[in-house]
Tab-separated table of C-alpha atoms in Angstrom:
chain	number	residue	atom	x	y	z
R	132	MET	CA	7.459	-26.647	3.458
R	133	LYS	CA	9.079	-23.642	5.048
R	134	ILE	CA	12.711	-23.128	3.880
R	135	LYS	CA	14.672	-21.614	6.713
R	136	ILE	CA	18.419	-21.843	7.717
R	137	VAL	CA	18.882	-22.217	11.487
R	138	ASN	CA	21.634	-20.152	13.074
R	139	ARG	CA	24.699	-22.353	13.111
R	140	GLY	CA	27.298	-20.051	14.710
R	141	VAL	CA	29.268	-17.168	13.576
R	142	LEU	CA	31.710	-19.114	11.285
R	143	ASN	CA	29.058	-20.974	9.468
R	144	ARG	CA	27.028	-17.623	9.006
R	145	LEU	CA	30.038	-15.815	7.530
R	146	ILE	CA	30.547	-18.925	5.177
R	147	ALA	CA	26.952	-18.758	4.126
R	148	VAL	CA	27.060	-15.149	3.416
R	149	ALA	CA	30.226	-15.212	1.492
R	150	ALA	CA	29.029	-18.326	-0.601
R	151	ILE	CA	25.698	-16.937	-1.398
R	152	ALA	CA	26.933	-13.492	-2.130
R	153	LEU	CA	29.693	-14.727	-4.431
R	154	CYS	CA	27.026	-16.921	-6.244
R	155	CYS	CA	24.517	-14.067	-6.785
R	156	VAL	CA	26.907	-11.316	-7.468
R	157	MET	CA	29.742	-12.943	-9.432
R	158	ALA	CA	28.231	-16.095	-10.952
R	159	LEU	CA	25.065	-14.670	-12.441
R	160	PRO	CA	25.936	-15.296	-16.043
R	161	ALA	CA	26.948	-18.862	-15.439
R	162	ALA	CA	25.143	-21.879	-16.908
R	163	ALA	CA	22.544	-21.918	-14.331
R	164	HIS	CA	21.386	-18.258	-15.523
R	165	ALA	CA	22.407	-18.439	-19.050
R	166	GLU	CA	21.444	-15.397	-21.232
R	167	ASP	CA	18.801	-17.278	-23.000
R	168	GLN	CA	17.157	-18.856	-19.977
R	169	THR	CA	13.477	-17.613	-19.472
R	170	GLU	CA	12.218	-20.075	-16.994
R	171	PHE	CA	13.281	-19.952	-13.333
R	172	HIS	CA	12.044	-22.058	-10.473
R	173	ILE	CA	12.595	-20.689	-6.867
R	174	THR	CA	13.039	-23.497	-4.464
R	175	ASN	CA	14.801	-21.627	-1.733
R	176	ARG	CA	16.044	-18.183	-0.600
R	177	ASN	CA	19.329	-18.390	-2.574
R	178	ASP	CA	17.405	-18.910	-5.685
R	179	PHE	CA	15.168	-15.937	-4.654
R	180	LEU	CA	18.115	-13.671	-4.128
R	181	ALA	CA	19.873	-14.667	-7.476
R	182	CYS	CA	16.637	-14.225	-9.444
R	183	VAL	CA	16.121	-10.768	-7.901
R	184	ALA	CA	19.509	-9.617	-8.840
R	185	LEU	CA	19.316	-10.966	-12.446
R	186	SER	CA	16.031	-9.194	-12.968
R	187	ARG	CA	17.689	-5.837	-12.544
R	188	GLN	CA	20.073	-6.519	-15.261
R	189	ARG	CA	18.117	-7.948	-18.115
R	190	ASP	CA	14.955	-7.682	-20.261
R	191	THR	CA	12.511	-9.950	-18.398
R	192	SER	CA	9.564	-9.819	-20.869
R	193	GLN	CA	9.910	-13.581	-21.774
R	194	TRP	CA	10.609	-14.704	-18.016
R	195	ARG	CA	8.325	-17.237	-16.337
R	196	VAL	CA	9.217	-17.201	-12.589
R	197	TYR	CA	7.622	-20.046	-10.431
R	198	LEU	CA	7.756	-20.278	-6.703
R	199	ASP	CA	8.004	-23.886	-5.787
R	200	ASN	CA	8.283	-23.728	-1.952
R	201	ASP	CA	7.448	-21.199	0.917
R	202	ILE	CA	10.240	-19.062	1.789
R	203	VAL	CA	11.328	-17.196	4.982
R	204	LEU	CA	13.574	-14.142	4.394
R	205	ASN	CA	13.987	-12.303	7.641
R	206	ASP	CA	16.537	-14.297	9.620
R	207	ASP	CA	19.968	-12.628	10.371
R	208	ASP	CA	21.950	-14.438	7.685
R	209	MET	CA	19.525	-13.304	4.973
R	210	LYS	CA	19.697	-9.645	6.245
R	211	ALA	CA	23.397	-9.603	6.267
R	212	ILE	CA	23.433	-11.083	2.524
R	213	VAL	CA	20.927	-8.588	1.285
R	214	GLU	CA	22.725	-5.662	2.887
R	215	ASP	CA	25.980	-6.581	1.127
R	216	THR	CA	24.495	-7.413	-2.342
R	217	VAL	CA	21.151	-6.271	-3.632
R	218	LYS	CA	20.193	-3.908	-0.750
R	219	HIS	CA	16.491	-4.753	-0.908
R	220	LEU	CA	14.701	-7.836	-2.231
R	221	SER	CA	12.695	-6.271	-5.054
R	222	PHE	CA	12.331	-7.781	-8.589
R	223	GLY	CA	13.150	-5.343	-11.105
R	224	ASN	CA	13.941	-1.556	-10.897
R	225	LYS	CA	13.308	1.641	-12.800
R	226	GLU	CA	15.726	0.681	-15.597
R	227	HIS	CA	14.630	-2.792	-15.915
R	228	PRO	CA	11.025	-3.163	-14.665
R	229	PHE	CA	9.774	-6.735	-14.344
R	230	LYS	CA	7.813	-7.558	-17.506
R	231	GLY	CA	7.334	-11.414	-17.367
R	232	VAL	CA	5.152	-13.864	-15.382
R	233	PHE	CA	5.459	-14.468	-11.715
R	234	ASP	CA	3.425	-17.606	-10.508
R	235	GLY	CA	3.539	-18.022	-6.660
R	236	GLN	CA	1.753	-21.345	-7.081
R	237	ASN	CA	-0.125	-20.732	-3.925
R	238	HIS	CA	3.038	-20.494	-1.731
R	239	THR	CA	3.977	-17.930	1.098
R	240	VAL	CA	6.912	-15.511	1.152
R	241	LYS	CA	7.354	-14.565	4.937
R	242	GLY	CA	9.612	-11.903	6.439
R	243	LEU	CA	10.300	-9.554	3.306
R	244	ASN	CA	12.016	-6.723	4.953
R	245	TYR	CA	13.542	-3.304	4.090
R	246	GLU	CA	14.613	-1.110	6.929
R	247	ASN	CA	14.497	2.685	7.062
R	248	LYS	CA	17.642	4.250	5.600
R	249	VAL	CA	17.348	7.967	6.725
R	250	LEU	CA	20.310	9.223	4.911
R	251	ASP	CA	19.761	7.180	1.744
R	252	PRO	CA	16.068	6.555	1.248
R	253	GLU	CA	14.893	4.593	-1.624
R	254	ARG	CA	11.503	4.248	-3.280
R	255	ASP	CA	9.723	1.045	-4.575
R	256	THR	CA	11.269	-1.310	-2.071
R	257	GLY	CA	8.492	-3.938	-2.002
R	258	PHE	CA	8.456	-7.406	-3.613
R	259	PHE	CA	8.558	-5.784	-7.112
R	260	ALA	CA	10.026	-2.373	-7.554
R	261	GLU	CA	8.416	-1.550	-10.920
R	262	THR	CA	6.470	-3.636	-13.372
R	263	ASP	CA	5.447	-3.121	-16.982
R	264	GLY	CA	3.250	-5.645	-18.842
R	265	ALA	CA	3.814	-8.395	-16.213
R	266	THR	CA	1.471	-11.031	-14.850
R	267	ILE	CA	1.809	-11.399	-11.006
R	268	LYS	CA	-0.428	-14.233	-9.423
R	269	ASN	CA	-0.966	-16.920	-6.774
R	270	PHE	CA	1.001	-15.998	-3.670
R	271	LEU	CA	0.838	-14.679	-0.120
R	272	VAL	CA	3.336	-12.175	1.439
R	273	GLU	CA	3.221	-12.452	5.092
R	274	ASP	CA	4.852	-10.494	8.039
R	275	ALA	CA	6.561	-8.029	5.686
R	276	ASN	CA	7.868	-4.820	6.992
R	277	ILE	CA	8.933	-2.312	4.185
R	278	TRP	CA	10.103	1.329	4.239
R	279	ALA	CA	9.892	3.465	1.189
R	280	ASP	CA	10.584	6.949	0.195
R	281	PHE	CA	7.978	8.835	-1.848
R	282	ARG	CA	6.202	5.755	-3.181
R	283	GLY	CA	5.791	2.265	-1.899
R	284	GLY	CA	3.788	-0.868	-1.925
R	285	ILE	CA	4.422	-4.244	-0.284
R	286	ILE	CA	3.705	-6.118	-3.598
R	287	VAL	CA	4.785	-3.358	-5.966
R	288	GLY	CA	5.886	0.299	-5.944
R	289	LYS	CA	4.746	1.190	-9.462
R	290	ALA	CA	2.837	-0.893	-11.857
R	291	VAL	CA	2.082	-0.157	-15.435
R	292	ASN	CA	-0.052	-2.358	-17.641
R	293	THR	CA	0.178	-5.252	-15.182
R	294	SER	CA	-2.190	-8.024	-14.197
R	295	PHE	CA	-2.642	-9.135	-10.531
R	296	GLU	CA	-4.642	-12.061	-9.624
R	297	ASN	CA	-4.992	-14.137	-6.234
R	298	VAL	CA	-2.391	-12.089	-4.450
R	299	MET	CA	-2.677	-11.506	-0.694
R	300	VAL	CA	-0.736	-9.398	1.855
R	301	MET	CA	-1.163	-10.563	5.580
R	302	GLU	CA	-0.129	-9.046	8.833
R	303	SER	CA	2.465	-6.776	7.215
R	304	THR	CA	3.616	-3.172	7.675
R	305	LEU	CA	4.239	-0.510	5.218
R	306	HIS	CA	5.875	2.742	5.962
R	307	VAL	CA	6.077	5.650	3.392
R	308	THR	CA	8.042	8.707	3.825
R	309	CYS	CA	7.379	12.005	2.282
R	310	ALA	CA	10.080	13.257	-0.134
R	311	ASN	CA	11.980	16.457	0.773
R	312	ASN	CA	10.423	16.829	4.230
R	313	MET	CA	13.137	18.761	6.017
R	314	LEU	CA	13.358	22.111	4.073
R	315	ASN	CA	10.938	22.458	1.282
R	316	VAL	CA	12.019	25.769	-0.519
R	317	ILE	CA	9.339	25.313	-3.102
R	318	THR	CA	7.040	22.303	-2.209
R	319	ASN	CA	7.042	18.811	-0.977
R	320	ALA	CA	6.767	15.964	-3.645
R	321	GLY	CA	4.016	14.275	-1.768
R	322	PHE	CA	3.964	10.474	-1.644
R	323	GLU	CA	1.703	7.367	-2.651
R	324	GLY	CA	1.474	4.313	-0.456
R	325	GLY	CA	-0.684	1.242	-0.457
R	326	MET	CA	-0.250	-2.314	0.942
R	327	ILE	CA	-0.772	-3.874	-2.500
R	328	ALA	CA	0.581	-0.959	-4.802
R	329	GLY	CA	2.015	2.396	-4.428
R	330	GLU	CA	0.850	3.451	-7.869
R	331	LEU	CA	-1.204	1.681	-10.649
R	332	GLU	CA	-1.491	2.675	-14.307
R	333	GLY	CA	-3.252	0.622	-16.852
R	334	CYS	CA	-3.428	-2.424	-14.566
R	335	ASN	CA	-6.177	-5.011	-13.739
R	336	LEU	CA	-6.407	-6.584	-10.332
R	337	TYR	CA	-8.820	-9.450	-9.478
R	338	ASN	CA	-9.258	-11.329	-6.154
R	339	CYS	CA	-6.612	-9.557	-4.082
R	340	GLU	CA	-6.599	-9.020	-0.521
R	341	VAL	CA	-5.034	-7.181	2.357
R	342	ARG	CA	-5.573	-8.928	5.771
R	343	GLY	CA	-4.662	-7.083	8.840
R	344	GLY	CA	-1.371	-5.061	9.204
R	345	ARG	CA	-0.494	-1.377	8.994
R	346	ALA	CA	0.076	1.304	6.304
R	347	VAL	CA	1.689	4.204	8.033
R	348	HIS	CA	3.163	7.675	7.275
R	349	ASN	CA	4.431	9.990	10.148
R	350	THR	CA	6.585	12.940	9.076
R	351	THR	CA	7.306	16.387	10.326
R	352	ALA	CA	8.609	19.019	7.992
R	353	GLY	CA	10.679	21.895	8.965
R	354	VAL	CA	9.908	24.953	6.629
R	355	GLN	CA	7.655	24.771	3.698
R	356	ALA	CA	7.242	27.626	1.280
R	357	ILE	CA	4.483	26.466	-0.871
R	358	GLY	CA	1.857	23.755	-0.296
R	359	GLY	CA	2.944	20.287	-1.659
R	360	GLU	CA	1.461	17.505	-3.575
R	361	GLY	CA	-1.212	15.164	-2.119
R	362	LEU	CA	-0.048	12.628	0.595
R	363	TYR	CA	-1.887	9.514	-0.141
R	364	MET	CA	-1.937	6.507	2.125
R	365	ALA	CA	-4.363	3.740	1.581
R	366	ALA	CA	-4.874	0.202	2.682
R	367	PHE	CA	-4.937	-1.236	-0.879
R	368	ALA	CA	-3.495	1.140	-3.376
R	369	GLY	CA	-2.066	4.705	-3.159
R	370	TYR	CA	-2.761	6.140	-6.729
R	371	VAL	CA	-4.911	4.697	-9.413
R	372	LYS	CA	-5.141	5.645	-12.996
R	373	ASN	CA	-6.790	3.854	-15.932
R	374	SER	CA	-6.905	0.656	-13.863
R	375	THR	CA	-9.722	-1.917	-12.746
R	376	ILE	CA	-9.837	-3.255	-9.304
R	377	GLU	CA	-12.280	-5.991	-9.034
R	378	TYR	CA	-13.375	-8.528	-6.334
R	379	CYS	CA	-10.756	-7.351	-3.913
R	380	ARG	CA	-10.827	-6.560	-0.281
R	381	VAL	CA	-9.381	-5.328	2.914
R	382	THR	CA	-10.275	-7.367	5.928
R	383	PRO	CA	-9.115	-7.929	9.632
R	384	THR	CA	-7.214	-10.670	11.121
R	385	ARG	CA	-9.204	-12.738	13.602
R	386	SER	CA	-8.182	-14.988	16.444
R	387	GLU	CA	-8.433	-18.712	16.089
R	388	ASP	CA	-11.780	-18.812	18.137
R	389	GLY	CA	-13.148	-15.713	16.355
R	390	SER	CA	-13.470	-13.879	19.683
R	391	SER	CA	-11.308	-10.857	18.653
R	392	MET	CA	-10.013	-9.218	15.472
R	393	ASP	CA	-7.405	-6.568	14.402
R	394	MET	CA	-8.563	-4.134	11.683
R	395	THR	CA	-6.212	-3.233	8.929
R	396	ASP	CA	-4.806	0.164	10.194
R	397	VAL	CA	-4.129	3.119	7.859
R	398	THR	CA	-2.565	6.160	9.649
R	399	ASN	CA	-1.277	9.275	7.753
R	400	LYS	CA	0.215	12.134	9.886
R	401	TYR	CA	1.939	15.181	8.629
R	402	ASP	CA	3.250	18.115	10.643
R	403	VAL	CA	4.648	21.275	9.270
R	404	ALA	CA	6.485	23.575	11.770
R	405	ILE	CA	6.395	26.583	9.643
R	406	GLY	CA	4.174	26.862	6.422
R	407	ALA	CA	3.569	29.605	4.056
R	408	LEU	CA	1.209	29.985	1.098
R	409	GLY	CA	-1.203	27.193	0.248
R	410	GLY	CA	-0.986	24.081	2.573
R	411	ASN	CA	-1.121	20.500	2.462
R	412	ASN	CA	-3.687	17.754	1.928
R	413	VAL	CA	-3.221	14.559	3.821
R	414	TYR	CA	-5.355	11.431	2.829
R	415	ALA	CA	-6.134	8.139	4.581
R	416	SER	CA	-8.239	5.625	2.954
R	417	GLY	CA	-9.620	2.193	3.535
R	418	PHE	CA	-9.062	1.237	-0.103
R	419	VAL	CA	-7.739	3.682	-2.645
R	420	GLY	CA	-5.909	6.870	-1.877
R	421	CYS	CA	-6.432	8.698	-5.140
R	422	MET	CA	-8.729	7.864	-8.175
R	423	ALA	CA	-6.967	9.911	-10.614
R	424	GLU	CA	-8.709	9.090	-14.061
R	425	GLY	CA	-10.389	5.966	-15.471
R	426	ALA	CA	-10.068	4.225	-12.140
R	427	LYS	CA	-12.643	1.506	-11.533
R	428	VAL	CA	-13.474	-0.200	-8.032
R	429	ILE	CA	-15.906	-3.000	-8.738
R	430	ASP	CA	-17.271	-5.513	-6.144
R	431	CYS	CA	-14.872	-4.700	-3.480
R	432	PHE	CA	-15.126	-3.887	0.375
R	433	SER	CA	-13.018	-2.745	3.212
R	434	THR	CA	-13.244	-2.803	6.875
R	435	ALA	CA	-10.088	-0.919	7.780
R	436	LYS	CA	-9.521	1.735	10.523
R	437	CYS	CA	-8.339	4.951	8.957
R	438	TYR	CA	-6.938	8.132	10.553
R	439	SER	CA	-5.536	11.247	8.992
R	440	TYR	CA	-3.831	14.135	10.791
R	441	ALA	CA	-2.503	17.408	9.498
R	442	ALA	CA	-0.965	20.212	11.325
R	443	SER	CA	0.649	23.593	10.615
R	444	TYR	CA	1.987	25.382	13.731
R	445	VAL	CA	3.044	28.600	12.268
R	446	GLY	CA	1.176	29.391	9.013
R	447	VAL	CA	1.000	32.441	6.569
R	448	VAL	CA	-1.947	31.988	4.481
R	449	SER	CA	-1.542	28.194	4.896
R	450	VAL	CA	-4.118	25.790	5.870
R	451	THR	CA	-3.464	21.983	6.096
R	452	ARG	CA	-6.373	19.637	5.678
R	453	ALA	CA	-6.870	16.048	6.910
R	454	TRP	CA	-9.166	13.761	4.830
R	455	THR	CA	-10.333	10.199	5.681
R	456	GLY	CA	-12.420	8.175	3.237
R	457	GLY	CA	-13.859	4.820	3.162
R	458	LEU	CA	-13.200	3.673	-0.467
R	459	ALA	CA	-11.275	6.546	-1.788
R	460	GLY	CA	-9.268	9.396	0.051
R	461	ARG	CA	-9.624	11.689	-3.052
R	462	ILE	CA	-11.447	11.461	-6.378
R	463	LEU	CA	-10.127	13.808	-9.184
R	464	SER	CA	-12.970	15.412	-11.354
R	465	LYS	CA	-11.832	13.737	-14.467
R	466	SER	CA	-13.644	11.240	-16.689
R	467	GLY	CA	-13.915	7.630	-16.267
R	468	ASN	CA	-13.844	7.109	-12.405
R	469	GLU	CA	-16.442	4.429	-11.342
R	470	ILE	CA	-17.250	2.733	-7.990
R	471	THR	CA	-19.733	-0.072	-8.374
R	472	ARG	CA	-21.244	-2.605	-5.739
R	473	SER	CA	-18.496	-1.722	-3.170
R	474	HIS	CA	-18.861	-1.156	0.601
R	475	PHE	CA	-16.936	0.155	3.496
R	476	ALA	CA	-17.494	-1.065	7.087
R	477	GLY	CA	-14.610	0.291	8.879
R	478	ASP	CA	-13.668	3.208	11.166
R	479	LEU	CA	-12.990	6.804	10.024
R	480	SER	CA	-11.400	9.553	12.025
R	481	SER	CA	-9.242	12.727	11.556
R	482	ARG	CA	-7.662	15.782	13.345
R	483	GLN	CA	-6.374	18.924	11.885
R	484	TYR	CA	-4.621	21.936	13.487
R	485	ASN	CA	-4.171	25.140	11.915
R	486	PRO	CA	-3.176	28.628	13.531
R	487	ILE	CA	-5.606	31.560	12.424
R	488	ALA	CA	-4.060	34.827	13.720
R	489	VAL	CA	-1.721	32.950	15.956
R	490	ILE	CA	-4.731	31.362	17.455
R	491	PRO	CA	-4.721	27.521	17.251
R	492	ILE	CA	-7.751	26.025	15.745
R	493	ILE	CA	-7.908	22.241	16.353
R	494	GLN	CA	-10.776	20.339	14.448
R	495	ASN	CA	-11.523	16.713	15.315
R	496	ASP	CA	-13.235	14.371	12.764
R	497	VAL	CA	-13.764	16.755	9.935
R	498	ASN	CA	-13.361	15.864	6.064
R	499	LEU	CA	-14.766	12.354	6.423
R	500	GLY	CA	-16.570	10.407	3.709
R	501	GLY	CA	-18.047	7.054	3.908
R	502	ILE	CA	-17.458	6.528	0.144
R	503	ALA	CA	-14.928	9.287	-0.609
R	504	ALA	CA	-13.333	12.099	1.392
R	505	ARG	CA	-12.249	14.720	-0.846
R	506	ALA	CA	-14.981	14.389	-3.537
R	507	ASN	CA	-18.148	15.695	-4.767
R	508	LYS	CA	-21.230	14.178	-6.143
R	509	GLY	CA	-20.502	13.710	-9.717
R	510	ASP	CA	-16.835	13.187	-9.632
R	511	ALA	CA	-17.356	9.499	-10.115
R	512	THR	CA	-20.157	7.291	-11.266
R	513	VAL	CA	-21.192	5.526	-8.156
R	514	THR	CA	-23.557	2.637	-8.225
R	515	GLU	CA	-24.926	0.426	-5.384
R	516	CYS	CA	-22.094	1.553	-2.859
R	517	TYR	CA	-22.881	1.846	0.726
R	518	PHE	CA	-21.016	2.176	4.137
R	519	LYS	CA	-21.670	1.376	7.749
R	520	PRO	CA	-21.468	4.482	9.957
R	521	SER	CA	-21.894	2.701	13.332
R	522	VAL	CA	-18.456	1.365	13.154
R	523	SER	CA	-16.975	5.036	13.051
R	524	LEU	CA	-19.479	6.342	15.436
R	525	LYS	CA	-18.435	3.797	18.145
R	526	GLY	CA	-14.754	3.851	16.977
R	527	SER	CA	-11.603	6.025	17.445
R	528	SER	CA	-11.629	9.717	17.853
R	529	GLN	CA	-9.607	12.586	19.241
R	530	GLY	CA	-12.883	14.110	20.119
R	531	THR	CA	-16.149	12.360	20.758
R	532	ALA	CA	-16.773	9.359	18.185
R	533	ALA	CA	-20.580	9.696	18.524
R	534	LYS	CA	-20.531	13.199	17.072
R	535	LYS	CA	-18.908	12.520	13.786
R	536	LYS	CA	-20.645	13.582	10.667
R	537	ILE	CA	-20.055	11.103	7.816
R	538	PRO	CA	-21.610	11.953	4.405
R	539	SER	CA	-20.946	9.791	1.412
R	540	PHE	CA	-18.880	12.519	-0.098
R	541	GLY	CA	-16.801	14.583	2.279
R	542	GLY	CA	-16.143	17.426	-0.508
R	543	ASP	CA	-19.776	18.752	-0.977
R	544	GLY	CA	-21.147	16.878	2.033
R	545	THR	CA	-23.594	14.823	-0.043
R	546	THR	CA	-25.155	12.169	2.212
R	547	LYS	CA	-26.830	9.723	-0.105
R	548	GLY	CA	-28.307	9.341	-3.562
R	549	ASP	CA	-30.426	6.855	-5.431
R	550	SER	CA	-27.858	3.992	-5.132
R	551	TYR	CA	-25.249	5.118	-2.403
R	552	GLY	CA	-25.177	6.193	1.101
R	553	PRO	CA	-25.161	4.936	4.787
R	554	TRP	CA	-26.741	1.572	5.674
R	555	ASP	CA	-27.770	0.517	9.216
R	556	ASP	CA	-26.402	-2.434	11.017
R	557	GLU	CA	-29.304	-4.532	10.320
R	558	ARG	CA	-28.780	-4.492	6.578
R	559	TYR	CA	-25.060	-5.399	6.993
R	560	ILE	CA	-26.006	-8.535	9.050
R	561	THR	CA	-26.806	-10.281	5.714
R	562	ARG	CA	-23.247	-10.621	4.200
R	563	GLU	CA	-24.632	-11.596	0.836
R	564	LEU	CA	-25.465	-7.970	0.285
R	565	TRP	CA	-21.839	-6.773	0.480
């Protein structure tokens, strides 16, 4: 059952805003939310708002939160209430990360929304801001529109030691902006963005899915003195460390008759007007942005459309690079990174612009990797992992798509090994293989 309040006129809206705001902000310690209460049932959006507000004030390690109905959050009344109270509908925060159990009981939350705040940007503005030791399971987030600064995910901004199971994001949009993007006296702070999570550390994810939607970054920096941190945008998770992602996927949305589909879109664009010393590395990935250390991707696949763009218009010893990878944007050469029985059958493209002796050098479709973009053979243990180059060769390009060179690893150009490399279309007809 969808829970939604229909617009009943200005007076009724004001009454609803005042009543709910008063309930959520002033009456939280009342009997309904006694200090010793640990079990919460969310039956409507008012319960949802109250629970969100309370989760930012208390230790939630013993909490059990159950979603008992489908909920719609993006009508005008709800936007006004949120703006006047909690600012964004995220469980927990940096001071009080969510530590309990959230069981969606196979319900849908539709219309989760956080609009762009140019003068007062915030990180971690998704369903959960931060989690630590939590269990998150059994729900769908649909038609969300989330803006975040530096780090963002529609399900969670930063998750530590958290378990995710049976969680889906569908037809939603994530925007992540780069911190310090106007005047970077030293460097930019980079960013981490993914439709499921911005950052994962010590986490386990099983049977989670992104279906359709967009993950987008588009920033122009003014002056940058030294090259910044990595700019990671991915369809699934931005930055992954000591975590296992298993039996998860990124898929397109399809029309009811199956005649058309919309691929999940990952776009990462970064322009620097004036850059000096170093440069920037911009990553777009169909699954994980950066595999930092101890990151494991097992039995996963992606069909995302990925595009990276990096430009420096005036540069002094400064080169910007755009990297686009199927399963990973970057793999750091540290221990424990593994990709096993995972596939990519999406579209990869890139464009980079650098001035060399004031002569503009424009390169299309460089630094592509069917398995990983900025990675070398040996940076991860890769077993039975393959990609479908024909989608990219017939796909998007600022140049000529058919001329794309797509190795397995874009760092050293390794094309294939004993148990990884490109597969032709005939092998991908049999879906059981991937």
